[in-house]
Structure formats: structure tokens, C-alpha cells
Amino acid sequence: MTIKNITTTRFARLGAIVAVGALALTGCTVVANEPGMEPSTTAAASVAGDAVVVHDAWIKAVESGMTGAFGELENTGTSDVTVVSVATEISHLVELHETVETETGEMKMRQVEGGFDIAAGDTLLLEPGANHIMLMDIESPLVAGNVVTFTVTFSDDSTLEFDAPVKDYTGANETYDDLGHEGMDHEGADHEGMDH
């Protein structure tokens, strides 16, 4: 075999190796779509419902009326997420509440507008006397030891389910602002059974 033939054979083999390597890499790179369509990747995009982890969730025991749910929502992902709503079968009226200071310096609770934002790597604390999930119009008693299931919906339409045990708790008495509560007078209300 001449030097020319050896070189040609080596280049042919090298070309085959490069072609096979390029073909293998297409499994990890952008995949071409039809004309006019956005390119996509084989790796699924991260969604909020997969990134958020709930810790130490619990709900305050109550005979009826209103109560609050608490815990920690940790965003383990690399993108910010927003909790836009929470639902549960025990209440048809569930709201996200925040703490605000009035012009007189009094701290009051009201429905948060736009939902709870959780930055990447951060944890949202839901605590008595602070931010929390508010449940209203509860008709059946919630007794310590019961477990309540919640479904969280995020701004990307993904969801997350978690269970919260019911606990006896008294403390952190609060007043409520009537912002966003049509037909409900939270301001200065007593809220029997709602002593977070």
C-alpha cells in the first residue's frame, strides 16, 4: 500500500468517526423543527411544580369558619417561580395572604396581588402572623390529627400537591384588611376560631 493510499484510508476512517460522533451528539443538541417553528431540545424544560418542595406544612385546627395553612415552600430550581393560587376540598374560598402595615402603623392581613414570588434557591415562609394560606367558609371541624391535601398552581400552569396535618394552635391574633374581599368585612373582625 502506498503512502497516498494510507493517507486516504486514514482520512476516510477519521471522517466516519466524526460523522458517528456528530450523529450521537444530536441526541443532546437542538433538534430542527418544521420551518417557522421554534427549535426544541430533547431535555424537558424545568417547571415550577417540579422545582418547589414543601416542608413542615400544617393547618390550624378550627370548628368552622376561617383558618390558615403554613409551612415552607423551597424553590430548588434555577428559575424564579410564582404561586398564583392554592386549592383544597375543605374550602371553596382559599386566598394567599400577606402582611401589610397601615398608615397608622398597624399590621394587617390582606390578599396578596399577583401571588407569592419565590426566587431561585429561596424559601417562602408561611407563618402565623405573617404570610399564609387563608381558608374561608369551612363548614366541618378540622381536628388535630386530620390531614388536609392542597394543590398549588404556579404561573406556568404547573401544579404541586402536598398534605398538611391539622394542629391545635393559639396565638398571633390578627386583623384583616378588606382589600379584595367583596362582601366580607375583614377589617376589625373578630374571626372566631381564627386566632393563628
XYZ file of N, CA, C and O in Angstrom:
784
model
N 0.868 -1.183 0.000
C 0.000 0.000 0.000
C 0.902 1.229 0.000
O 1.851 1.334 0.780
N 0.594 2.165 -0.875
C 1.418 3.367 -0.986
C 1.074 4.343 0.105
O 0.060 4.231 0.781
N 1.929 5.400 0.281
C 1.675 6.440 1.287
C 0.380 7.149 0.976
O -0.396 7.473 1.873
N 0.106 7.375 -0.314
C -1.131 8.059 -0.713
C -2.346 7.248 -0.286
O -3.313 7.776 0.239
N -2.316 5.929 -0.469
C -3.445 5.077 -0.108
C -3.652 5.033 1.410
O -4.756 5.001 1.904
N -2.535 5.018 2.191
C -2.626 5.005 3.652
C -3.287 6.274 4.152
O -4.169 6.265 5.006
N -2.855 7.416 3.595
C -3.421 8.711 3.991
C -4.891 8.788 3.651
O -5.717 9.238 4.449
N -5.259 8.322 2.482
C -6.663 8.344 2.066
C -7.505 7.471 2.986
O -8.597 7.846 3.405
N -6.985 6.302 3.341
C -7.707 5.386 4.223
C -7.877 6.013 5.601
O -8.941 5.932 6.223
N -6.819 6.657 6.126
C -6.910 7.286 7.445
C -7.933 8.412 7.446
O -8.702 8.569 8.388
N -7.955 9.207 6.401
C -8.932 10.302 6.310
C -10.354 9.765 6.215
O -11.284 10.326 6.785
N -10.515 8.671 5.525
C -11.846 8.072 5.394
C -12.335 7.579 6.744
O -13.494 7.765 7.117
N -11.420 6.930 7.489
C -11.797 6.447 8.820
C -12.118 7.610 9.758
O -13.062 7.561 10.540
N -11.278 8.654 9.695
C -11.492 9.833 10.534
C -12.843 10.482 10.215
O -13.592 10.876 11.104
N -13.162 10.558 8.928
C -14.447 11.131 8.523
C -15.618 10.318 9.063
O -16.623 10.864 9.520
N -15.478 8.997 9.070
C -16.540 8.135 9.579
C -16.706 8.332 11.076
O -17.821 8.382 11.598
N -15.583 8.439 11.787
C -15.648 8.645 13.243
C -16.329 9.963 13.566
O -17.182 10.055 14.449
N -15.952 11.025 12.829
C -16.571 12.346 13.047
C -18.058 12.290 12.764
O -18.872 12.850 13.503
N -18.451 11.616 11.726
C -19.870 11.523 11.369
C -20.661 10.801 12.451
O -21.754 11.220 12.835
N -20.097 9.692 12.972
C -20.777 8.943 14.028
C -20.876 9.788 15.289
O -21.907 9.831 15.970
N -19.783 10.506 15.620
C -19.800 11.371 16.805
C -20.837 12.467 16.680
O -21.571 12.780 17.626
N -20.927 13.071 15.505
C -21.914 14.134 15.292
C -23.326 13.589 15.404
O -24.221 14.231 15.963
N -23.547 12.379 14.898
C -24.866 11.764 14.980
C -25.245 11.496 16.436
O -26.374 11.722 16.857
N -24.273 11.041 17.240
C -24.542 10.768 18.656
C -24.864 12.038 19.413
O -25.702 12.060 20.302
N -24.182 13.108 19.052
C -24.401 14.381 19.752
C -25.766 14.996 19.464
O -26.255 15.797 20.245
N -26.378 14.634 18.354
C -27.680 15.227 18.041
C -28.716 14.879 19.083
O -29.726 15.554 19.220
N -28.496 13.826 19.861
C -29.424 13.470 20.934
C -29.406 14.484 22.063
O -30.314 14.518 22.880
N -28.377 15.325 22.144
C -28.249 16.289 23.243
C -28.337 17.725 22.770
O -28.227 18.649 23.563
N -28.460 17.929 21.455
C -28.461 19.295 20.950
C -29.827 19.675 20.418
O -30.775 18.908 20.482
N -29.893 20.877 19.866
C -31.155 21.390 19.352
C -31.628 20.536 18.191
O -30.850 20.173 17.315
N -32.883 20.230 18.200
C -33.493 19.419 17.151
C -34.232 20.343 16.199
O -35.020 21.185 16.635
N -33.992 20.177 14.910
C -34.649 21.042 13.934
C -36.119 20.690 13.824
O -36.484 19.519 13.814
N -36.942 21.708 13.720
C -38.378 21.506 13.536
C -38.775 21.928 12.136
O -37.944 22.296 11.314
N -40.058 21.916 11.897
C -40.567 22.373 10.615
C -40.286 23.861 10.454
O -40.171 24.585 11.431
N -40.183 24.352 9.225
C -39.945 25.783 9.002
C -40.983 26.636 9.732
O -42.163 26.325 9.739
N -40.515 27.704 10.372
C -41.416 28.613 11.079
C -41.665 28.223 12.519
O -42.301 28.948 13.263
N -41.178 27.047 12.932
C -41.362 26.589 14.310
C -40.117 26.872 15.115
O -39.010 26.906 14.588
N -40.310 27.090 16.437
C -39.182 27.311 17.334
C -38.419 26.002 17.508
O -39.017 24.935 17.581
N -37.061 26.098 17.587
C -36.316 24.867 17.852
C -36.620 24.342 19.244
O -36.978 25.098 20.137
N -36.478 23.043 19.428
C -36.725 22.454 20.729
C -35.547 21.571 21.108
O -34.739 21.209 20.268
N -35.440 21.220 22.384
C -34.377 20.335 22.823
C -35.008 19.058 23.344
O -36.182 19.025 23.690
N -34.201 18.031 23.416
C -34.731 16.763 23.891
C -34.924 16.791 25.399
O -35.681 16.013 25.942
N -34.207 17.689 26.102
C -34.362 17.792 27.557
C -35.596 18.615 27.871
O -35.791 19.689 27.325
N -36.448 18.100 28.738
C -37.676 18.813 29.087
C -37.353 20.063 29.894
O -36.439 20.071 30.712
N -38.082 21.143 29.645
C -37.888 22.390 30.383
C -38.330 22.201 31.826
O -39.283 21.495 32.110
N -37.604 22.855 32.726
C -37.942 22.763 34.144
C -39.236 23.510 34.416
O -39.459 24.596 33.894
N -40.106 22.932 35.237
C -41.365 23.587 35.580
C -41.413 23.815 37.082
O -40.768 23.109 37.867
N -42.185 24.825 37.494
C -42.253 25.210 38.898
C -42.731 24.069 39.784
O -42.224 23.866 40.890
N -43.721 23.315 39.302
C -44.267 22.228 40.098
C -43.248 21.153 40.439
O -43.389 20.442 41.438
N -42.200 21.030 39.626
C -41.138 20.063 39.903
C -40.040 20.665 40.773
O -39.322 19.946 41.467
N -39.891 21.994 40.711
C -38.793 22.662 41.403
C -39.102 22.972 42.865
O -38.195 23.071 43.687
N -40.378 23.142 43.203
C -40.743 23.559 44.562
C -40.978 22.348 45.468
O -41.641 21.392 45.077
N -40.414 22.430 46.671
C -40.562 21.375 47.675
C -41.186 22.003 48.920
O -40.774 23.070 49.361
N -42.207 21.348 49.488
C -42.897 21.849 50.669
C -42.355 21.165 51.920
O -42.235 19.936 51.950
N -42.034 21.977 52.937
C -41.525 21.456 54.204
C -42.430 21.898 55.352
O -42.933 23.029 55.358
N -42.598 21.044 56.338
C -43.248 21.383 57.611
C -44.623 22.033 57.438
O -44.970 22.980 58.153
N -45.407 21.546 56.498
C -46.748 22.104 56.274
C -47.684 21.714 57.413
O -47.595 20.612 57.949
N -48.583 22.635 57.793
C -49.599 22.332 58.797
C -50.740 23.326 58.670
O -50.614 24.364 58.022
N -51.878 22.965 59.249
C -53.065 23.819 59.208
C -53.651 23.897 60.614
O -53.634 22.923 61.359
N -54.149 25.062 60.973
C -54.671 25.282 62.318
C -56.041 24.638 62.493
O -56.925 24.798 61.657
N -56.202 23.907 63.602
C -57.493 23.292 63.922
C -58.541 24.366 64.144
O -58.264 25.429 64.705
N -59.778 24.096 63.685
C -60.866 25.065 63.817
C -62.192 24.320 63.755
O -62.302 23.278 63.099
N -63.180 24.841 64.437
C -64.518 24.230 64.398
C -65.211 24.519 63.069
O -65.835 23.651 62.469
N -65.118 25.763 62.628
C -65.734 26.189 61.364
C -65.242 27.600 61.066
O -64.524 28.197 61.858
N -65.647 28.122 59.917
C -65.299 29.499 59.566
C -63.983 29.605 58.829
O -63.865 29.146 57.700
N -62.972 30.228 59.477
C -61.704 30.502 58.812
C -60.539 29.854 59.543
O -60.577 29.660 60.744
N -59.490 29.564 58.775
C -58.247 29.085 59.363
C -57.108 29.370 58.397
O -57.327 29.858 57.287
N -55.897 29.066 58.826
C -54.736 29.310 57.990
C -53.885 28.071 57.843
O -53.870 27.195 58.716
N -53.171 28.002 56.721
C -52.221 26.920 56.472
C -50.828 27.528 56.360
O -50.652 28.634 55.836
N -49.830 26.791 56.864
C -48.485 27.328 56.983
C -47.455 26.299 56.552
O -47.780 25.138 56.322
N -46.213 26.713 56.478
C -45.119 25.818 56.104
C -44.052 26.581 55.351
O -43.983 27.812 55.401
N -43.198 25.835 54.652
C -42.116 26.424 53.864
C -42.181 25.880 52.445
O -42.306 24.673 52.244
N -42.088 26.788 51.471
C -42.053 26.394 50.064
C -40.674 26.741 49.523
O -40.342 27.910 49.359
N -39.874 25.712 49.283
C -38.497 25.910 48.821
C -38.411 25.746 47.312
O -38.834 24.735 46.752
N -37.823 26.749 46.668
C -37.610 26.694 45.225
C -36.214 26.138 44.972
O -35.215 26.837 45.102
N -36.138 24.859 44.620
C -34.854 24.207 44.394
C -34.360 24.385 42.963
O -33.275 23.908 42.617
N -35.150 25.067 42.132
C -34.791 25.239 40.729
C -33.863 26.409 40.479
O -33.430 27.107 41.401
N -33.587 26.651 39.209
C -32.681 27.725 38.809
C -33.441 28.930 38.255
O -32.825 29.902 37.823
N -34.768 28.874 38.266
C -35.598 29.988 37.793
C -36.565 30.409 38.881
O -36.995 29.593 39.698
N -36.921 31.702 38.896
C -37.912 32.204 39.844
C -39.268 31.589 39.524
O -39.566 31.289 38.355
N -40.094 31.401 40.540
C -41.444 30.869 40.335
C -42.439 31.751 41.068
O -42.076 32.502 41.975
N -43.700 31.667 40.678
C -44.763 32.422 41.331
C -45.931 31.506 41.650
O -46.467 30.838 40.764
N -46.310 31.473 42.926
C -47.505 30.741 43.359
C -48.694 31.661 43.108
O -48.774 32.743 43.679
N -49.625 31.252 42.256
C -50.757 32.119 41.932
C -52.039 31.729 42.650
O -52.925 32.556 42.853
N -52.150 30.449 43.058
C -53.357 30.037 43.776
C -53.118 28.725 44.500
O -52.189 27.980 44.175
N -53.990 28.476 45.483
C -53.968 27.221 46.222
C -55.407 26.749 46.361
O -56.311 27.560 46.577
N -55.640 25.465 46.228
C -56.995 24.913 46.332
C -56.995 23.710 47.266
O -55.982 23.019 47.422
N -58.143 23.465 47.896
C -58.333 22.293 48.736
C -59.820 21.976 48.800
O -60.655 22.874 48.651
N -60.156 20.717 49.012
C -61.562 20.297 49.028
C -62.308 20.797 50.258
O -63.534 20.851 50.252
N -61.599 21.170 51.325
C -62.294 21.568 52.550
C -62.773 23.014 52.514
O -63.515 23.443 53.396
N -62.348 23.774 51.507
C -62.779 25.176 51.389
C -62.859 25.572 49.926
O -61.910 25.341 49.171
N -63.979 26.195 49.546
C -64.108 26.662 48.164
C -63.539 28.071 48.002
O -63.473 28.598 46.901
N -63.105 28.689 49.118
C -62.560 30.038 49.069
C -61.208 30.055 49.790
O -61.132 30.114 51.010
N -60.142 29.949 48.998
C -58.778 29.918 49.524
C -58.006 31.087 48.918
O -58.045 31.299 47.709
N -57.313 31.842 49.771
C -56.579 33.016 49.307
C -55.156 32.998 49.849
O -54.873 32.399 50.885
N -54.265 33.688 49.126
C -52.899 33.902 49.580
C -52.877 35.241 50.306
O -53.277 36.258 49.741
N -52.442 35.237 51.560
C -52.454 36.458 52.360
C -51.042 36.923 52.689
O -50.144 36.114 52.915
N -50.891 38.245 52.736
C -49.633 38.867 53.093
C -49.836 39.819 54.269
O -50.966 40.195 54.582
N -48.739 40.213 54.902
C -48.773 41.170 55.995
C -48.466 42.551 55.440
O -47.491 42.720 54.711
N -49.289 43.539 55.785
C -49.044 44.914 55.344
C -49.170 45.849 56.540
O -49.889 45.565 57.499
N -48.467 46.949 56.466
C -48.538 47.949 57.519
C -49.438 49.088 57.068
O -49.270 49.624 55.970
N -50.418 49.460 57.889
C -51.341 50.542 57.554
C -50.676 51.885 57.823
O -49.571 51.957 58.371
N -51.379 52.961 57.457
C -50.855 54.311 57.685
C -50.661 54.602 59.165
O -49.850 55.439 59.552
N -51.407 53.901 60.010
C -51.299 54.118 61.458
C -50.245 53.207 62.094
O -50.048 53.223 63.305
N -49.556 52.414 61.258
C -48.520 51.529 61.769
C -49.025 50.177 62.224
O -48.250 49.346 62.692
N -50.322 49.929 62.061
C -50.904 48.652 62.458
C -50.652 47.606 61.373
O -50.731 47.899 60.182
N -50.326 46.392 61.786
C -50.092 45.306 60.840
C -51.408 44.588 60.563
O -52.110 44.196 61.486
N -51.733 44.443 59.284
C -52.970 43.769 58.892
C -52.685 42.777 57.776
O -51.702 42.877 57.058
N -53.598 41.815 57.666
C -53.508 40.816 56.609
C -54.452 41.175 55.468
O -55.541 41.678 55.706
N -54.002 40.880 54.252
C -54.871 41.072 53.096
C -54.437 40.116 51.997
O -53.338 39.566 52.030
N -55.301 39.949 51.032
C -54.993 39.059 49.914
C -53.835 39.646 49.111
O -53.812 40.832 48.798
N -52.864 38.817 48.794
C -51.707 39.283 48.040
C -52.062 39.349 46.555
O -52.717 38.461 46.022
N -51.679 40.431 45.921
C -51.968 40.606 44.494
C -50.831 40.022 43.670
O -49.664 40.315 43.907
N -51.162 39.198 42.698
C -50.157 38.632 41.810
C -49.525 37.350 42.299
O -48.764 36.712 41.585
N -49.812 36.947 43.522
C -49.277 35.699 44.048
C -47.967 35.882 44.786
O -47.427 36.975 44.886
N -47.456 34.770 45.305
C -46.190 34.760 46.037
C -45.047 34.428 45.077
O -45.057 33.377 44.440
N -44.047 35.319 44.998
C -42.860 35.053 44.193
C -41.821 34.346 45.048
O -41.593 34.731 46.205
N -41.179 33.323 44.482
C -40.100 32.619 45.172
C -38.901 32.595 44.233
O -38.930 31.946 43.188
N -37.853 33.327 44.607
C -36.650 33.380 43.772
C -35.967 32.022 43.744
O -36.122 31.210 44.666
N -35.200 31.777 42.696
C -34.455 30.522 42.578
C -33.552 30.349 43.787
O -32.821 31.257 44.177
N -33.656 29.194 44.423
C -32.832 28.902 45.577
C -33.360 29.444 46.891
O -32.790 29.173 47.947
N -34.462 30.202 46.865
C -35.029 30.792 48.080
C -36.173 29.952 48.629
O -36.684 29.057 47.960
N -36.584 30.294 49.863
C -37.696 29.611 50.513
C -38.726 30.635 50.970
O -38.371 31.652 51.563
N -39.981 30.385 50.663
C -41.089 31.229 51.118
C -41.603 30.674 52.432
O -42.007 29.510 52.500
N -41.573 31.487 53.491
C -42.075 31.081 54.788
C -43.531 31.487 54.924
O -43.885 32.646 54.693
N -44.372 30.541 55.282
C -45.773 30.806 55.582
C -45.932 30.572 57.081
O -45.789 29.437 57.542
N -46.201 31.662 57.833
C -46.186 31.590 59.287
C -47.394 32.291 59.892
O -47.911 33.254 59.311
N -47.813 31.860 61.077
C -48.865 32.597 61.789
C -48.418 34.035 62.030
O -47.278 34.281 62.403
N -49.303 34.980 61.742
C -48.978 36.384 61.913
C -48.198 36.973 60.760
O -47.783 38.131 60.804
N -47.974 36.191 59.717
C -47.218 36.666 58.551
C -47.898 36.149 57.285
O -49.108 35.966 57.263
N -47.131 35.913 56.229
C -47.723 35.367 55.010
C -48.279 33.976 55.285
O -47.682 33.196 56.029
N -49.441 33.674 54.688
C -50.057 32.371 54.905
C -51.105 32.083 53.839
O -51.431 32.938 53.024
N -51.614 30.860 53.865
C -52.732 30.465 53.009
C -53.987 30.562 53.854
O -54.083 29.943 54.905
N -54.954 31.361 53.402
C -56.186 31.602 54.161
C -57.327 30.758 53.600
O -57.589 30.758 52.400
N -57.981 29.990 54.485
C -59.124 29.173 54.092
C -60.373 29.736 54.745
O -60.376 29.985 55.959
N -61.426 29.940 53.973
C -62.661 30.522 54.479
C -63.854 29.615 54.214
O -63.783 28.711 53.392
N -64.938 29.906 54.931
C -66.197 29.167 54.766
C -66.040 27.673 55.021
O -66.639 26.839 54.335
N -65.263 27.318 56.026
C -65.110 25.911 56.397
C -66.339 25.490 57.194
O -66.709 26.143 58.173
N -66.976 24.423 56.791
C -68.233 24.006 57.404
C -68.072 22.849 58.386
O -68.878 22.686 59.293
N -67.046 22.036 58.215
C -66.839 20.882 59.105
C -65.606 21.117 59.973
O -64.627 21.720 59.519
N -65.630 20.647 61.217
C -64.483 20.850 62.113
C -63.205 20.226 61.571
O -63.224 19.140 60.995
N -62.102 20.948 61.755
C -60.779 20.415 61.455
C -60.143 20.078 62.797
O -59.849 20.970 63.594
N -59.930 18.797 63.039
C -59.460 18.320 64.335
C -57.994 17.925 64.230
O -57.558 17.376 63.213
N -57.239 18.228 65.284
C -55.828 17.861 65.315
C -55.655 16.386 64.974
O -56.358 15.524 65.490
N -54.741 16.122 64.072
C -54.518 14.753 63.605
C -55.083 14.503 62.223
O -54.632 13.594 61.527
N -56.085 15.320 61.809
C -56.591 15.218 60.433
C -55.484 15.637 59.462
O -54.548 16.340 59.840
N -55.620 15.247 58.216
C -54.669 15.652 57.174
C -55.447 16.281 56.026
O -56.456 15.738 55.572
N -54.995 17.441 55.577
C -55.655 18.181 54.502
C -54.730 18.215 53.285
O -53.536 18.498 53.415
N -55.273 17.910 52.114
C -54.499 17.940 50.872
C -54.715 19.264 50.144
O -55.849 19.722 49.994
N -53.619 19.872 49.701
C -53.659 21.140 48.974
C -53.060 20.950 47.585
O -52.172 20.120 47.388
N -53.561 21.747 46.631
C -52.975 21.791 45.290
C -52.533 23.217 45.011
O -53.344 24.147 45.025
N -51.241 23.397 44.774
C -50.662 24.712 44.462
C -50.578 24.847 42.950
O -50.143 23.918 42.256
N -50.997 26.003 42.426
C -50.864 26.276 40.998
C -49.888 27.431 40.810
O -49.971 28.451 41.505
N -48.962 27.260 39.880
C -47.934 28.259 39.609
C -48.258 29.036 38.333
O -49.146 28.655 37.576
N -47.513 30.113 38.103
C -47.782 30.977 36.954
C -47.538 30.275 35.620
O -48.037 30.721 34.587
N -46.777 29.173 35.611
C -46.563 28.426 34.372
C -47.598 27.317 34.185
O -47.448 26.445 33.338
N -48.666 27.359 35.043
C -49.768 26.395 34.997
C -49.398 25.006 35.511
O -50.212 24.082 35.447
N -48.186 24.835 36.001
C -47.844 23.563 36.631
C -48.432 23.536 38.036
O -48.788 24.579 38.593
N -48.561 22.346 38.611
C -49.171 22.215 39.929
C -48.306 21.344 40.841
O -47.435 20.607 40.381
N -48.599 21.449 42.130
C -47.905 20.665 43.145
C -48.899 20.330 44.245
O -49.628 21.207 44.709
N -48.962 19.064 44.636
C -49.844 18.650 45.743
C -49.016 18.406 46.992
O -47.892 17.897 46.913
N -49.569 18.796 48.148
C -48.919 18.466 49.412
C -49.975 18.255 50.481
O -51.089 18.751 50.375
N -49.620 17.498 51.499
C -50.508 17.221 52.622
C -50.063 18.016 53.837
O -48.862 18.179 54.083
N -51.037 18.520 54.598
C -50.751 19.285 55.806
C -51.544 18.718 56.969
O -52.775 18.674 56.909
N -50.879 18.284 58.035
C -51.606 17.809 59.209
C -52.251 18.966 59.959
O -51.723 20.084 59.969
N -53.384 18.699 60.581
C -54.074 19.711 61.383
C -53.471 19.706 62.784
O -53.238 18.646 63.365
N -53.216 20.922 63.329
C -52.629 21.052 64.664
C -53.410 22.069 65.483
O -53.951 23.034 64.936
N -53.455 21.858 66.781
C -54.007 22.857 67.696
C -52.994 23.981 67.839
O -51.789 23.728 67.984
N -53.479 25.235 67.771
C -52.576 26.381 67.891
C -53.382 27.609 68.278
O -54.457 27.856 67.745
N -52.843 28.374 69.213
C -53.422 29.671 69.544
C -52.298 30.682 69.607
O -51.178 30.368 70.035
N -52.589 31.891 69.148
C -51.580 32.935 69.157
C -51.619 33.745 67.888
O -52.352 33.432 66.953
N -50.795 34.791 67.856
C -50.666 35.675 66.683
C -52.018 36.176 66.210
O -52.383 36.031 65.056
N -52.803 36.784 67.124
C -54.094 37.351 66.739
C -53.899 38.413 65.664
O -52.992 39.224 65.739
N -54.759 38.411 64.669
C -54.593 39.293 63.519
C -55.878 40.024 63.193
O -56.973 39.586 63.543
N -55.731 41.139 62.488
C -56.876 41.808 61.876
C -56.657 41.767 60.372
O -55.541 41.597 59.898
N -57.767 41.931 59.649
C -57.708 41.768 58.207
C -58.198 43.006 57.484
O -59.185 43.616 57.872
N -57.483 43.338 56.420
C -57.879 44.423 55.547
C -58.950 43.893 54.609
O -58.912 42.727 54.222
N -59.899 44.738 54.216
C -60.983 44.254 53.353
C -60.634 44.330 51.876
O -61.463 44.073 51.028
N -59.391 44.651 51.535
C -58.987 44.736 50.140
C -59.141 43.379 49.461
O -58.613 42.377 49.918
N -59.875 43.341 48.374
C -60.025 42.121 47.599
C -60.990 41.109 48.186
O -61.028 39.971 47.764
N -61.785 41.498 49.182
C -62.748 40.573 49.777
C -64.147 41.170 49.659
O -64.683 41.701 50.610
N -64.685 41.079 48.491
C -66.010 41.650 48.259
C -67.044 40.975 49.135
O -67.109 39.763 49.229
N -67.826 41.786 49.807
C -68.903 41.248 50.622
C -68.433 40.694 51.946
O -69.193 40.091 52.676
N -67.142 40.885 52.268
C -66.615 40.369 53.523
C -65.985 41.510 54.301
O -65.177 42.254 53.761
N -66.353 41.666 55.554
C -65.803 42.739 56.369
C -64.704 42.176 57.251
O -64.912 41.798 58.383
N -63.455 42.123 56.694
C -62.332 41.617 57.470
C -61.812 42.664 58.440
O -61.231 42.336 59.443
N -61.962 43.947 58.097
C -61.363 44.994 58.913
C -61.951 44.987 60.311
O -63.138 45.142 60.505
N -61.088 44.773 61.295
C -61.525 44.805 62.679
C -62.361 43.615 63.078
O -62.914 43.561 64.159
N -62.474 42.628 62.191
C -63.328 41.480 62.503
C -62.654 40.599 63.534
O -61.447 40.539 63.643
N -63.478 39.903 64.293
C -63.021 39.045 65.360
C -62.478 37.729 64.853
O -61.510 37.197 65.325
N -63.199 37.149 63.866
C -62.852 35.866 63.275
C -62.730 34.795 64.324
O -61.661 34.292 64.634
N -63.841 34.440 64.878
C -63.858 33.378 65.890
C -63.234 32.113 65.316
O -63.540 31.694 64.226
N -62.318 31.565 66.085
C -61.611 30.356 65.644
C -60.476 30.637 64.695
O -59.856 29.737 64.167
N -60.154 31.935 64.461
C -59.108 32.271 63.504
C -57.882 32.821 64.213
O -57.076 33.485 63.607
N -57.722 32.545 65.488
C -56.533 33.012 66.189
C -55.335 32.188 65.742
O -55.091 31.124 66.255
N -54.625 32.691 64.735
C -53.438 31.969 64.279
C -52.456 31.880 65.427
O -51.448 31.316 65.335
